[in-house]
mmCIF file of C-alpha atoms and ligand atoms in Angstrom:
data_model
loop_
_atom_site.group_PDB
_atom_site.id
_atom_site.type_symbol
_atom_site.label_atom_id
_atom_site.label_comp_id
_atom_site.label_asym_id
_atom_site.label_seq_id
_atom_site.Cartn_x
_atom_site.Cartn_y
_atom_site.Cartn_z
ATOM 1 C CA UNK S 1 -8.764 -65.145 -38.762
ATOM 2 C CA UNK S 2 -12.196 -63.498 -39.116
ATOM 3 C CA UNK S 3 -12.104 -59.759 -39.664
ATOM 4 C CA UNK S 4 -12.758 -57.570 -36.618
ATOM 5 C CA UNK S 5 -13.684 -54.670 -38.885
ATOM 6 C CA UNK S 6 -16.539 -56.759 -40.256
ATOM 7 C CA UNK S 7 -17.762 -58.021 -36.900
ATOM 8 C CA UNK S 8 -20.970 -56.543 -35.451
ATOM 9 C CA UNK S 9 -21.102 -53.979 -32.691
ATOM 10 C CA UNK S 10 -23.905 -52.743 -30.494
ATOM 11 C CA UNK S 11 -24.328 -49.058 -29.623
ATOM 12 C CA UNK S 12 -26.977 -48.906 -26.942
ATOM 13 C CA UNK S 13 -29.746 -51.003 -28.433
ATOM 14 C CA UNK S 14 -28.665 -50.441 -32.027
ATOM 15 C CA UNK S 15 -26.776 -53.294 -33.671
ATOM 16 C CA UNK S 16 -24.395 -52.438 -36.518
ATOM 17 C CA UNK S 17 -23.208 -55.088 -38.987
ATOM 18 C CA UNK S 18 -19.637 -53.849 -39.064
ATOM 19 C CA UNK S 19 -17.312 -51.213 -37.622
ATOM 20 C CA UNK S 20 -17.193 -48.923 -40.666
ATOM 21 C CA UNK S 21 -19.002 -45.595 -40.402
ATOM 22 C CA UNK S 22 -19.265 -42.816 -42.965
ATOM 23 C CA UNK S 23 -18.294 -39.586 -41.222
ATOM 24 C CA UNK S 24 -20.564 -36.551 -41.450
ATOM 25 C CA UNK S 25 -19.696 -34.356 -44.426
ATOM 26 C CA UNK S 26 -21.191 -30.926 -45.084
ATOM 27 C CA UNK S 27 -22.386 -30.588 -48.655
ATOM 28 C CA UNK S 28 -23.226 -26.858 -48.572
ATOM 29 C CA UNK S 29 -26.120 -27.701 -50.869
ATOM 30 C CA UNK S 30 -29.158 -27.063 -48.698
ATOM 31 C CA UNK S 31 -31.647 -24.219 -49.142
ATOM 32 C CA UNK S 32 -32.559 -22.475 -45.876
ATOM 33 C CA UNK S 33 -31.476 -25.634 -44.083
ATOM 34 C CA UNK S 34 -33.555 -27.915 -46.325
ATOM 35 C CA UNK S 35 -31.992 -30.985 -47.960
ATOM 36 C CA UNK S 36 -32.172 -31.032 -51.768
ATOM 37 C CA UNK S 37 -31.856 -33.543 -54.603
ATOM 38 C CA UNK S 38 -28.088 -33.426 -54.104
ATOM 39 C CA UNK S 39 -28.600 -35.077 -50.732
ATOM 40 C CA UNK S 40 -30.611 -37.859 -52.350
ATOM 41 C CA UNK S 41 -27.673 -38.572 -54.651
ATOM 42 C CA UNK S 42 -24.946 -38.139 -52.036
ATOM 43 C CA UNK S 43 -26.530 -40.009 -49.127
ATOM 44 C CA UNK S 44 -28.153 -42.550 -51.428
ATOM 45 C CA UNK S 45 -24.686 -43.375 -52.743
ATOM 46 C CA UNK S 46 -23.115 -43.653 -49.300
ATOM 47 C CA UNK S 47 -25.998 -45.764 -47.983
ATOM 48 C CA UNK S 48 -24.638 -48.473 -50.304
ATOM 49 C CA UNK S 49 -20.960 -48.017 -49.449
ATOM 50 C CA UNK S 50 -20.718 -51.113 -47.256
ATOM 51 C CA UNK S 51 -20.479 -48.984 -44.098
ATOM 52 C CA UNK S 52 -22.929 -50.102 -41.443
ATOM 53 C CA UNK S 53 -23.794 -46.529 -40.513
ATOM 54 C CA UNK S 54 -23.855 -43.272 -42.462
ATOM 55 C CA UNK S 55 -23.925 -40.049 -40.491
ATOM 56 C CA UNK S 56 -25.687 -37.133 -42.152
ATOM 57 C CA UNK S 57 -23.623 -33.928 -42.259
ATOM 58 C CA UNK S 58 -23.580 -31.283 -39.537
ATOM 59 C CA UNK S 59 -27.243 -30.281 -39.308
ATOM 60 C CA UNK S 60 -27.745 -27.086 -37.405
ATOM 61 C CA UNK S 61 -30.206 -26.565 -34.632
ATOM 62 C CA UNK S 62 -30.921 -22.920 -35.409
ATOM 63 C CA UNK S 63 -30.707 -20.831 -38.573
ATOM 64 C CA UNK S 64 -27.878 -18.656 -37.231
ATOM 65 C CA UNK S 65 -26.065 -21.765 -36.078
ATOM 66 C CA UNK S 66 -25.357 -22.776 -39.668
ATOM 67 C CA UNK S 67 -21.817 -22.505 -40.981
ATOM 68 C CA UNK S 68 -22.865 -21.274 -44.437
ATOM 69 C CA UNK S 69 -26.017 -20.308 -46.275
ATOM 70 C CA UNK S 70 -25.879 -23.811 -47.820
ATOM 71 C CA UNK S 71 -25.684 -25.771 -44.577
ATOM 72 C CA UNK S 72 -28.362 -28.152 -43.399
ATOM 73 C CA UNK S 73 -30.656 -27.300 -40.535
ATOM 74 C CA UNK S 74 -33.349 -28.957 -38.524
ATOM 75 C CA UNK S 75 -35.103 -25.876 -37.218
ATOM 76 C CA UNK S 76 -38.342 -25.712 -39.203
ATOM 77 C CA UNK S 77 -41.122 -27.985 -40.390
ATOM 78 C CA UNK S 78 -39.807 -27.503 -43.946
ATOM 79 C CA UNK S 79 -36.288 -28.668 -43.071
ATOM 80 C CA UNK S 80 -37.693 -31.665 -41.202
ATOM 81 C CA UNK S 81 -39.869 -32.675 -44.168
ATOM 82 C CA UNK S 82 -37.011 -32.214 -46.657
ATOM 83 C CA UNK S 83 -34.666 -34.395 -44.628
ATOM 84 C CA UNK S 84 -37.347 -37.012 -44.061
ATOM 85 C CA UNK S 85 -37.746 -37.330 -47.845
ATOM 86 C CA UNK S 86 -34.006 -38.067 -48.158
ATOM 87 C CA UNK S 87 -33.865 -40.491 -45.233
ATOM 88 C CA UNK S 88 -36.944 -42.396 -46.421
ATOM 89 C CA UNK S 89 -35.276 -42.653 -49.833
ATOM 90 C CA UNK S 90 -32.034 -43.996 -48.317
ATOM 91 C CA UNK S 91 -34.024 -46.569 -46.330
ATOM 92 C CA UNK S 92 -35.734 -47.800 -49.487
ATOM 93 C CA UNK S 93 -32.565 -47.961 -51.589
ATOM 94 C CA UNK S 94 -29.611 -48.443 -49.233
ATOM 95 C CA UNK S 95 -28.224 -51.033 -46.833
ATOM 96 C CA UNK S 96 -26.745 -48.812 -44.116
ATOM 97 C CA UNK S 97 -28.291 -47.579 -40.908
ATOM 98 C CA UNK S 98 -28.613 -43.825 -40.743
ATOM 99 C CA UNK S 99 -27.458 -41.279 -38.196
ATOM 100 C CA UNK S 100 -27.358 -37.509 -37.990
ATOM 101 C CA UNK S 101 -24.914 -35.004 -36.554
ATOM 102 C CA UNK S 102 -26.600 -32.087 -34.750
ATOM 103 C CA UNK S 103 -24.548 -28.949 -34.555
ATOM 104 C CA UNK S 104 -24.244 -25.259 -33.839
ATOM 105 C CA UNK S 105 -21.398 -23.471 -35.587
ATOM 106 C CA UNK S 106 -20.876 -20.749 -32.944
ATOM 107 C CA UNK S 107 -18.122 -18.337 -33.931
ATOM 108 C CA UNK S 108 -17.428 -20.260 -37.170
ATOM 109 C CA UNK S 109 -20.933 -19.509 -38.467
ATOM 110 C CA UNK S 110 -21.704 -16.912 -41.137
ATOM 111 C CA UNK S 111 -19.043 -18.265 -43.460
ATOM 112 C CA UNK S 112 -18.700 -18.764 -47.210
ATOM 113 C CA UNK S 113 -18.964 -22.198 -48.803
ATOM 114 C CA UNK S 114 -15.458 -23.672 -49.252
ATOM 115 C CA UNK S 115 -15.621 -23.241 -53.017
ATOM 116 C CA UNK S 116 -16.557 -19.569 -52.521
ATOM 117 C CA UNK S 117 -13.461 -18.950 -50.385
ATOM 118 C CA UNK S 118 -14.399 -20.471 -47.025
ATOM 119 C CA UNK S 119 -13.803 -17.194 -45.172
ATOM 120 C CA UNK S 120 -16.281 -15.093 -43.209
ATOM 121 C CA UNK S 121 -19.275 -13.779 -45.194
ATOM 122 C CA UNK S 122 -18.690 -10.280 -46.528
ATOM 123 C CA UNK S 123 -21.171 -7.449 -45.810
ATOM 124 C CA UNK S 124 -22.685 -7.970 -49.277
ATOM 125 C CA UNK S 125 -23.220 -11.706 -48.631
ATOM 126 C CA UNK S 126 -25.938 -11.460 -45.989
ATOM 127 C CA UNK S 127 -23.794 -12.237 -42.918
ATOM 128 C CA UNK S 128 -25.274 -12.613 -39.456
ATOM 129 C CA UNK S 129 -24.237 -12.116 -35.857
ATOM 130 C CA UNK S 130 -22.387 -15.082 -34.387
ATOM 131 C CA UNK S 131 -22.262 -16.253 -30.782
ATOM 132 C CA UNK S 132 -19.512 -17.888 -28.734
ATOM 133 C CA UNK S 133 -18.381 -18.289 -25.146
ATOM 134 C CA UNK S 134 -16.196 -15.164 -25.458
ATOM 135 C CA UNK S 135 -16.020 -12.267 -27.913
ATOM 136 C CA UNK S 136 -12.939 -13.703 -29.617
ATOM 137 C CA UNK S 137 -12.866 -14.248 -33.397
ATOM 138 C CA UNK S 138 -11.862 -17.565 -34.968
ATOM 139 C CA UNK S 139 -9.023 -15.807 -36.770
ATOM 140 C CA UNK S 140 -7.916 -12.531 -38.303
ATOM 141 C CA UNK S 141 -10.707 -10.909 -40.380
ATOM 142 C CA UNK S 142 -13.338 -13.291 -38.946
ATOM 143 C CA UNK S 143 -16.520 -11.954 -37.348
ATOM 144 C CA UNK S 144 -16.130 -11.090 -33.693
ATOM 145 C CA UNK S 145 -18.822 -13.165 -31.982
ATOM 146 C CA UNK S 146 -21.040 -11.913 -29.205
ATOM 147 C CA UNK S 147 -20.253 -13.547 -25.861
ATOM 148 C CA UNK S 148 -23.304 -15.623 -24.954
ATOM 149 C CA UNK S 149 -25.804 -14.299 -22.402
ATOM 150 C CA UNK S 150 -28.266 -16.212 -20.234
ATOM 151 C CA UNK S 151 -30.974 -16.043 -22.949
ATOM 152 C CA UNK S 152 -28.596 -17.554 -25.505
ATOM 153 C CA UNK S 153 -27.818 -20.504 -23.255
ATOM 154 C CA UNK S 154 -31.483 -21.223 -22.799
ATOM 155 C CA UNK S 155 -32.348 -20.784 -26.487
ATOM 156 C CA UNK S 156 -29.492 -22.989 -27.744
ATOM 157 C CA UNK S 157 -30.224 -25.749 -25.240
ATOM 158 C CA UNK S 158 -33.856 -25.644 -26.343
ATOM 159 C CA UNK S 159 -32.866 -25.633 -30.008
ATOM 160 C CA UNK S 160 -30.767 -28.776 -29.526
ATOM 161 C CA UNK S 161 -33.668 -30.516 -27.807
ATOM 162 C CA UNK S 162 -36.164 -29.421 -30.485
ATOM 163 C CA UNK S 163 -33.904 -30.463 -33.387
ATOM 164 C CA UNK S 164 -33.332 -33.794 -31.653
ATOM 165 C CA UNK S 165 -37.083 -34.349 -31.460
ATOM 166 C CA UNK S 166 -37.289 -33.643 -35.189
ATOM 167 C CA UNK S 167 -34.484 -36.171 -35.808
ATOM 168 C CA UNK S 168 -36.318 -38.753 -33.703
ATOM 169 C CA UNK S 169 -39.486 -38.169 -35.741
ATOM 170 C CA UNK S 170 -37.569 -38.579 -39.000
ATOM 171 C CA UNK S 171 -36.505 -41.994 -37.769
ATOM 172 C CA UNK S 172 -32.720 -41.943 -37.435
ATOM 173 C CA UNK S 173 -30.944 -44.937 -35.895
ATOM 174 C CA UNK S 174 -28.272 -42.741 -34.323
ATOM 175 C CA UNK S 175 -28.042 -39.126 -33.228
ATOM 176 C CA UNK S 176 -24.705 -37.524 -32.478
ATOM 177 C CA UNK S 177 -23.755 -34.093 -31.216
ATOM 178 C CA UNK S 178 -20.990 -32.093 -32.839
ATOM 179 C CA UNK S 179 -18.572 -31.238 -30.061
ATOM 180 C CA UNK S 180 -15.475 -30.814 -32.231
ATOM 181 C CA UNK S 181 -13.879 -28.747 -34.987
ATOM 182 C CA UNK S 182 -14.121 -25.403 -33.177
ATOM 183 C CA UNK S 183 -17.911 -25.173 -33.347
ATOM 184 C CA UNK S 184 -20.008 -23.986 -30.428
ATOM 185 C CA UNK S 185 -19.743 -26.927 -28.001
ATOM 186 C CA UNK S 186 -16.018 -27.386 -28.628
ATOM 187 C CA UNK S 187 -15.431 -23.639 -28.330
ATOM 188 C CA UNK S 188 -16.789 -23.848 -24.778
ATOM 189 C CA UNK S 189 -14.445 -26.704 -23.923
ATOM 190 C CA UNK S 190 -11.318 -25.104 -25.349
ATOM 191 C CA UNK S 191 -9.387 -22.515 -23.349
ATOM 192 C CA UNK S 192 -8.367 -20.973 -26.684
ATOM 193 C CA UNK S 193 -11.937 -19.821 -27.387
ATOM 194 C CA UNK S 194 -13.414 -19.790 -23.882
ATOM 195 C CA UNK S 195 -12.063 -17.113 -21.591
ATOM 196 C CA UNK S 196 -15.176 -16.657 -19.507
ATOM 197 C CA UNK S 197 -14.823 -15.918 -15.831
ATOM 198 C CA UNK S 198 -18.266 -17.225 -14.791
ATOM 199 C CA UNK S 199 -19.265 -20.836 -14.102
ATOM 200 C CA UNK S 200 -18.916 -21.650 -17.837
ATOM 201 C CA UNK S 201 -15.201 -20.818 -18.010
ATOM 202 C CA UNK S 202 -11.916 -21.633 -16.261
ATOM 203 C CA UNK S 203 -11.518 -25.253 -15.141
ATOM 204 C CA UNK S 204 -12.360 -28.140 -17.511
ATOM 205 C CA UNK S 205 -15.300 -28.879 -15.215
ATOM 206 C CA UNK S 206 -16.630 -25.368 -15.915
ATOM 207 C CA UNK S 207 -15.774 -25.416 -19.638
ATOM 208 C CA UNK S 208 -17.655 -28.701 -19.923
ATOM 209 C CA UNK S 209 -20.735 -27.248 -18.198
ATOM 210 C CA UNK S 210 -22.579 -25.989 -21.290
ATOM 211 C CA UNK S 211 -21.776 -29.027 -23.498
ATOM 212 C CA UNK S 212 -22.967 -31.171 -20.585
ATOM 213 C CA UNK S 213 -26.191 -29.156 -20.350
ATOM 214 C CA UNK S 214 -26.792 -29.685 -24.070
ATOM 215 C CA UNK S 215 -26.030 -33.391 -23.676
ATOM 216 C CA UNK S 216 -28.527 -33.653 -20.827
ATOM 217 C CA UNK S 217 -31.258 -31.804 -22.762
ATOM 218 C CA UNK S 218 -30.731 -34.122 -25.725
ATOM 219 C CA UNK S 219 -30.514 -37.325 -23.667
ATOM 220 C CA UNK S 220 -33.935 -36.532 -22.189
ATOM 221 C CA UNK S 221 -35.635 -36.620 -25.598
ATOM 222 C CA UNK S 222 -33.796 -39.510 -27.290
ATOM 223 C CA UNK S 223 -35.499 -42.866 -26.740
ATOM 224 C CA UNK S 224 -33.203 -45.757 -25.827
ATOM 225 C CA UNK S 225 -34.013 -47.413 -29.156
ATOM 226 C CA UNK S 226 -31.750 -44.816 -30.855
ATOM 227 C CA UNK S 227 -27.983 -44.727 -30.342
ATOM 228 C CA UNK S 228 -26.791 -41.426 -28.882
ATOM 229 C CA UNK S 229 -23.225 -40.232 -29.327
ATOM 230 C CA UNK S 230 -20.998 -37.239 -29.837
ATOM 231 C CA UNK S 231 -18.086 -36.303 -32.007
ATOM 232 C CA UNK S 232 -15.523 -34.920 -29.581
ATOM 233 C CA UNK S 233 -12.172 -33.319 -30.077
ATOM 234 C CA UNK S 234 -8.980 -35.106 -29.069
ATOM 235 C CA UNK S 235 -6.737 -32.047 -29.051
ATOM 236 C CA UNK S 236 -6.558 -28.472 -30.336
ATOM 237 C CA UNK S 237 -3.030 -29.091 -31.663
ATOM 238 C CA UNK S 238 -2.143 -25.733 -30.022
ATOM 239 C CA UNK S 239 -0.037 -25.086 -26.913
ATOM 240 C CA UNK S 240 -2.277 -24.296 -23.925
ATOM 241 C CA UNK S 241 -5.313 -25.599 -25.820
ATOM 242 C CA UNK S 242 -7.612 -28.587 -25.251
ATOM 243 C CA UNK S 243 -5.585 -31.745 -24.554
ATOM 244 C CA UNK S 244 -6.102 -35.513 -24.826
ATOM 245 C CA UNK S 245 -6.588 -35.507 -21.028
ATOM 246 C CA UNK S 246 -9.482 -33.075 -21.579
ATOM 247 C CA UNK S 247 -10.865 -35.471 -24.196
ATOM 248 C CA UNK S 248 -10.852 -38.242 -21.606
ATOM 249 C CA UNK S 249 -12.658 -35.890 -19.191
ATOM 250 C CA UNK S 250 -15.229 -35.094 -21.868
ATOM 251 C CA UNK S 251 -15.772 -38.778 -22.714
ATOM 252 C CA UNK S 252 -16.275 -39.620 -19.043
ATOM 253 C CA UNK S 253 -18.803 -36.802 -18.717
ATOM 254 C CA UNK S 254 -20.747 -38.015 -21.750
ATOM 255 C CA UNK S 255 -20.630 -41.594 -20.533
ATOM 256 C CA UNK S 256 -22.028 -40.457 -17.191
ATOM 257 C CA UNK S 257 -24.730 -38.523 -19.092
ATOM 258 C CA UNK S 258 -25.832 -41.810 -20.678
ATOM 259 C CA UNK S 259 -24.237 -41.466 -24.101
ATOM 260 C CA UNK S 260 -23.594 -44.673 -26.020
ATOM 261 C CA UNK S 261 -20.473 -43.680 -27.936
ATOM 262 C CA UNK S 262 -18.008 -40.965 -28.880
ATOM 263 C CA UNK S 263 -16.120 -40.307 -32.081
ATOM 264 C CA UNK S 264 -12.623 -38.839 -31.706
ATOM 265 C CA UNK S 265 -11.624 -36.103 -34.130
ATOM 266 C CA UNK S 266 -9.401 -33.069 -33.547
ATOM 267 C CA UNK S 267 -8.390 -29.569 -34.598
ATOM 268 C CA UNK S 268 -10.350 -26.618 -35.950
ATOM 269 C CA UNK S 269 -10.439 -24.314 -32.927
ATOM 270 C CA UNK S 270 -8.515 -21.484 -34.575
ATOM 271 C CA UNK S 271 -7.521 -20.466 -38.065
ATOM 272 C CA UNK S 272 -3.904 -20.782 -36.865
ATOM 273 C CA UNK S 273 -4.210 -24.463 -35.867
ATOM 274 C CA UNK S 274 -2.976 -27.190 -38.206
ATOM 275 C CA UNK S 275 -3.535 -30.875 -37.555
ATOM 276 C CA UNK S 276 -1.083 -33.555 -38.656
ATOM 277 C CA UNK S 277 -1.526 -35.231 -42.008
ATOM 278 C CA UNK S 278 -0.164 -38.625 -41.006
ATOM 279 C CA UNK S 279 -2.348 -41.740 -41.408
ATOM 280 C CA UNK S 280 -4.679 -42.287 -38.444
ATOM 281 C CA UNK S 281 -3.504 -39.125 -36.691
ATOM 282 C CA UNK S 282 -6.233 -39.362 -34.005
ATOM 283 C CA UNK S 283 -5.779 -43.051 -33.217
ATOM 284 C CA UNK S 284 -3.475 -42.664 -30.210
ATOM 285 C CA UNK S 285 -5.896 -40.229 -28.620
ATOM 286 C CA UNK S 286 -8.856 -42.499 -29.355
ATOM 287 C CA UNK S 287 -7.072 -45.295 -27.525
ATOM 288 C CA UNK S 288 -6.859 -43.126 -24.400
ATOM 289 C CA UNK S 289 -10.522 -42.165 -24.734
ATOM 290 C CA UNK S 290 -11.569 -45.787 -25.210
ATOM 291 C CA UNK S 291 -9.953 -46.639 -21.865
ATOM 292 C CA UNK S 292 -12.892 -44.793 -20.235
ATOM 293 C CA UNK S 293 -15.070 -47.720 -21.335
ATOM 294 C CA UNK S 294 -17.298 -45.802 -23.756
ATOM 295 C CA UNK S 295 -17.590 -47.228 -27.290
ATOM 296 C CA UNK S 296 -15.125 -45.209 -29.318
ATOM 297 C CA UNK S 297 -14.915 -44.425 -32.986
ATOM 298 C CA UNK S 298 -11.939 -42.729 -34.577
ATOM 299 C CA UNK S 299 -11.619 -40.610 -37.707
ATOM 300 C CA UNK S 300 -8.770 -39.000 -39.585
ATOM 301 C CA UNK S 301 -6.872 -40.297 -42.578
ATOM 302 C CA UNK S 302 -8.052 -43.871 -42.326
ATOM 303 C CA UNK S 303 -7.758 -44.951 -45.910
ATOM 304 C CA UNK S 304 -6.897 -48.622 -46.391
ATOM 305 C CA UNK S 305 -8.734 -51.770 -45.313
ATOM 306 C CA UNK S 306 -5.663 -53.160 -43.536
ATOM 307 C CA UNK S 307 -5.195 -49.916 -41.604
ATOM 308 C CA UNK S 308 -8.845 -49.898 -40.521
ATOM 309 C CA UNK S 309 -8.702 -53.587 -39.569
ATOM 310 C CA UNK S 310 -5.568 -53.053 -37.454
ATOM 311 C CA UNK S 311 -7.125 -50.129 -35.571
ATOM 312 C CA UNK S 312 -10.099 -52.160 -34.383
ATOM 313 C CA UNK S 313 -8.316 -55.532 -34.095
ATOM 314 C CA UNK S 314 -5.588 -53.984 -31.907
ATOM 315 C CA UNK S 315 -8.221 -52.423 -29.643
ATOM 316 C CA UNK S 316 -7.275 -48.821 -30.431
ATOM 317 C CA UNK S 317 -10.922 -48.037 -31.248
ATOM 318 C CA UNK S 318 -14.209 -49.894 -31.605
ATOM 319 C CA UNK S 319 -15.129 -48.359 -34.964
ATOM 320 C CA UNK S 320 -13.535 -46.293 -37.699
ATOM 321 C CA UNK S 321 -15.075 -43.419 -39.619
ATOM 322 C CA UNK S 322 -14.100 -42.428 -43.127
ATOM 323 C CA UNK S 323 -14.809 -39.191 -44.915
ATOM 324 C CA UNK S 324 -12.671 -38.356 -47.958
ATOM 325 C CA UNK S 325 -11.818 -41.977 -48.783
ATOM 326 C CA UNK S 326 -15.544 -42.735 -49.068
ATOM 327 C CA UNK S 327 -16.153 -39.809 -51.413
ATOM 328 C CA UNK S 328 -13.285 -40.977 -53.565
ATOM 329 C CA UNK S 329 -14.379 -44.573 -53.443
ATOM 330 C CA UNK S 330 -18.084 -44.880 -52.561
ATOM 331 C CA UNK S 331 -18.015 -48.708 -52.408
ATOM 332 C CA UNK S 332 -15.060 -48.611 -50.009
ATOM 333 C CA UNK S 333 -16.701 -51.124 -47.683
ATOM 334 C CA UNK S 334 -17.302 -53.655 -50.471
ATOM 335 C CA UNK S 335 -13.645 -53.626 -51.447
ATOM 336 C CA UNK S 336 -12.469 -53.724 -47.836
ATOM 337 C CA UNK S 337 -14.659 -56.797 -47.293
ATOM 338 C CA UNK S 338 -13.117 -58.497 -50.305
ATOM 339 C CA UNK S 339 -9.598 -57.686 -49.092
ATOM 340 C CA UNK S 340 -10.301 -58.953 -45.580
ATOM 341 C CA UNK S 341 -12.196 -62.066 -46.660
ATOM 342 C CA UNK S 342 -15.473 -60.842 -45.200
ATOM 343 C CA UNK S 343 -18.881 -60.138 -46.635
ATOM 344 C CA UNK S 344 -21.027 -57.092 -46.646
ATOM 345 C CA UNK S 345 -24.650 -56.235 -47.486
ATOM 346 C CA UNK S 346 -25.222 -55.105 -51.059
ATOM 347 C CA UNK S 347 -28.457 -54.170 -52.777
ATOM 348 C CA UNK S 348 -30.020 -57.002 -54.791
ATOM 349 C CA UNK S 349 -29.555 -55.036 -57.993
ATOM 350 C CA UNK S 350 -25.767 -55.092 -57.552
ATOM 351 C CA UNK S 351 -25.263 -58.631 -56.238
ATOM 352 C CA UNK S 352 -23.701 -59.806 -59.486
ATOM 353 C CA UNK S 353 -20.820 -57.393 -59.025
ATOM 354 C CA UNK S 354 -19.676 -59.152 -55.889
ATOM 355 C CA UNK S 355 -18.485 -62.760 -56.158
ATOM 356 C CA UNK S 356 -18.513 -62.634 -59.950
ATOM 357 C CA UNK S 357 -15.571 -60.266 -59.924
ATOM 358 C CA UNK S 358 -13.387 -62.429 -57.699
ATOM 359 C CA UNK S 359 -10.490 -63.828 -59.685
ATOM 360 C CA UNK S 360 -11.444 -67.173 -61.157
ATOM 361 C CA UNK S 361 -15.159 -66.854 -60.442
ATOM 362 C CA UNK S 362 -17.545 -67.859 -63.203
ATOM 363 C CA UNK S 363 -19.659 -65.030 -64.576
ATOM 364 C CA UNK S 364 -23.235 -66.222 -65.108
ATOM 365 C CA UNK S 365 -25.064 -64.274 -67.762
HETATM 366 C C1 FMN I 401 -16.455 -32.489 -47.639
HETATM 367 C C2 FMN I 401 -16.250 -32.626 -46.159
HETATM 368 C C3 FMN I 401 -17.239 -32.161 -45.292
HETATM 369 C C4 FMN I 401 -17.101 -32.331 -43.911
HETATM 370 N N1 FMN I 401 -18.129 -31.978 -43.083
HETATM 371 C C5 FMN I 401 -18.101 -32.343 -41.780
HETATM 372 C C6 FMN I 401 -19.252 -32.253 -40.959
HETATM 373 O O1 FMN I 401 -20.353 -31.903 -41.397
HETATM 374 N N2 FMN I 401 -19.122 -32.596 -39.665
HETATM 375 C C7 FMN I 401 -17.950 -33.047 -39.138
HETATM 376 O O2 FMN I 401 -17.887 -33.354 -37.942
HETATM 377 N N3 FMN I 401 -16.867 -33.201 -39.912
HETATM 378 C C8 FMN I 401 -16.928 -32.885 -41.207
HETATM 379 N N4 FMN I 401 -15.855 -33.123 -42.013
HETATM 380 C C9 FMN I 401 -14.684 -33.794 -41.450
HETATM 381 C C10 FMN I 401 -14.791 -35.298 -41.673
HETATM 382 O O3 FMN I 401 -15.942 -35.853 -41.066
HETATM 383 C C11 FMN I 401 -13.543 -36.019 -41.139
HETATM 384 O O4 FMN I 401 -13.482 -35.861 -39.745
HETATM 385 C C12 FMN I 401 -12.245 -35.488 -41.750
HETATM 386 O O5 FMN I 401 -12.385 -35.280 -43.148
HETATM 387 C C13 FMN I 401 -11.101 -36.474 -41.521
HETATM 388 O O6 FMN I 401 -11.446 -37.742 -42.015
HETATM 389 P P1 FMN I 401 -10.882 -38.303 -43.418
HETATM 390 O O7 FMN I 401 -9.389 -38.235 -43.334
HETATM 391 O O8 FMN I 401 -11.415 -39.695 -43.504
HETATM 392 O O9 FMN I 401 -11.398 -37.402 -44.515
HETATM 393 C C14 FMN I 401 -15.939 -32.928 -43.399
HETATM 394 C C15 FMN I 401 -14.942 -33.350 -44.276
HETATM 395 C C16 FMN I 401 -15.093 -33.238 -45.625
HETATM 396 C C17 FMN I 401 -14.016 -33.762 -46.531
#
């Protein structure tokens, strides 16, 4: 039977060769939001992983929306030019289509790089004021954010639209909004972080209002030739938090806003929350989200080719995204293709590694 994982899929007007996507992964290696040589190496590598689409890490729409001092941004001409250099390079050297995740870190901003502790920046580390729906910190010892005011709503909406226009100019095939992992958009949707009493808090309809406004502002500036999606959260994994039913609500809202796809992740709303560590821990939620009719990708401990194939062949999701497995094994897609009897695009320079390594194949010199 032909592999479903290696069958094409269309997101809006963008056709992908297969259902494997490299998930966005912060590298904490940017300088004032600008991509560096590290990004050439990292994204250049993943552009030849066999995945049909590589999503560039969380790229923040304003300087104070970055998680760390090393996070990527798309808020200046310099950051746009630096990222364009990397994306042009990946186009010349890689086989994958390229997408970008646009984000605002909200109350999880002003943090240390993971290898520097991953906690909130100390007074000596040039911290900054964070914003959130309510003045509630992410966890003990974290910065207490300022509850957003009318000006903040307007500025952040505008920043998302402006960063999106920069991403369009750079030439991405897909643009996706970060609405998960406890960052700003998710923090509005979750009752754990959002305790507002105005029209932006309370019911799911109200909690969805600001993410929906961002989605609308972005939709208006993304041409239909580019796929538009969002990474959403499936659950907070906390009692009285965001639920899979809320995820379905969110997916329906994005579908109505004209989004082409969602990616289902979970967790990250509070320092107390822990998500499961079982294989494919978001798959059941993705299946519920997919029932809305929007193209659905799922992420979270998808590691083997057979597991990925089963997820899409059984209709649990339309696509899978991999993060850590792809760092560990950057040609993951090539090996999955071999295991599933499918083929995958490889750069000309590496063609001899493919069939020649099949057992019994002759090696031409
Ligand atoms: C190094 C690293 C950086 C990450 N950065 C991001 C990010 O920028 N945006 C995001 O939505 N998720 C980020 N994640 C989460 C992954 O995209 C993914 O959802 C998570 O690791 C689970 O998938 P996995 O089990 O395949 O690793 C990151 C994960 C890793 C390991």
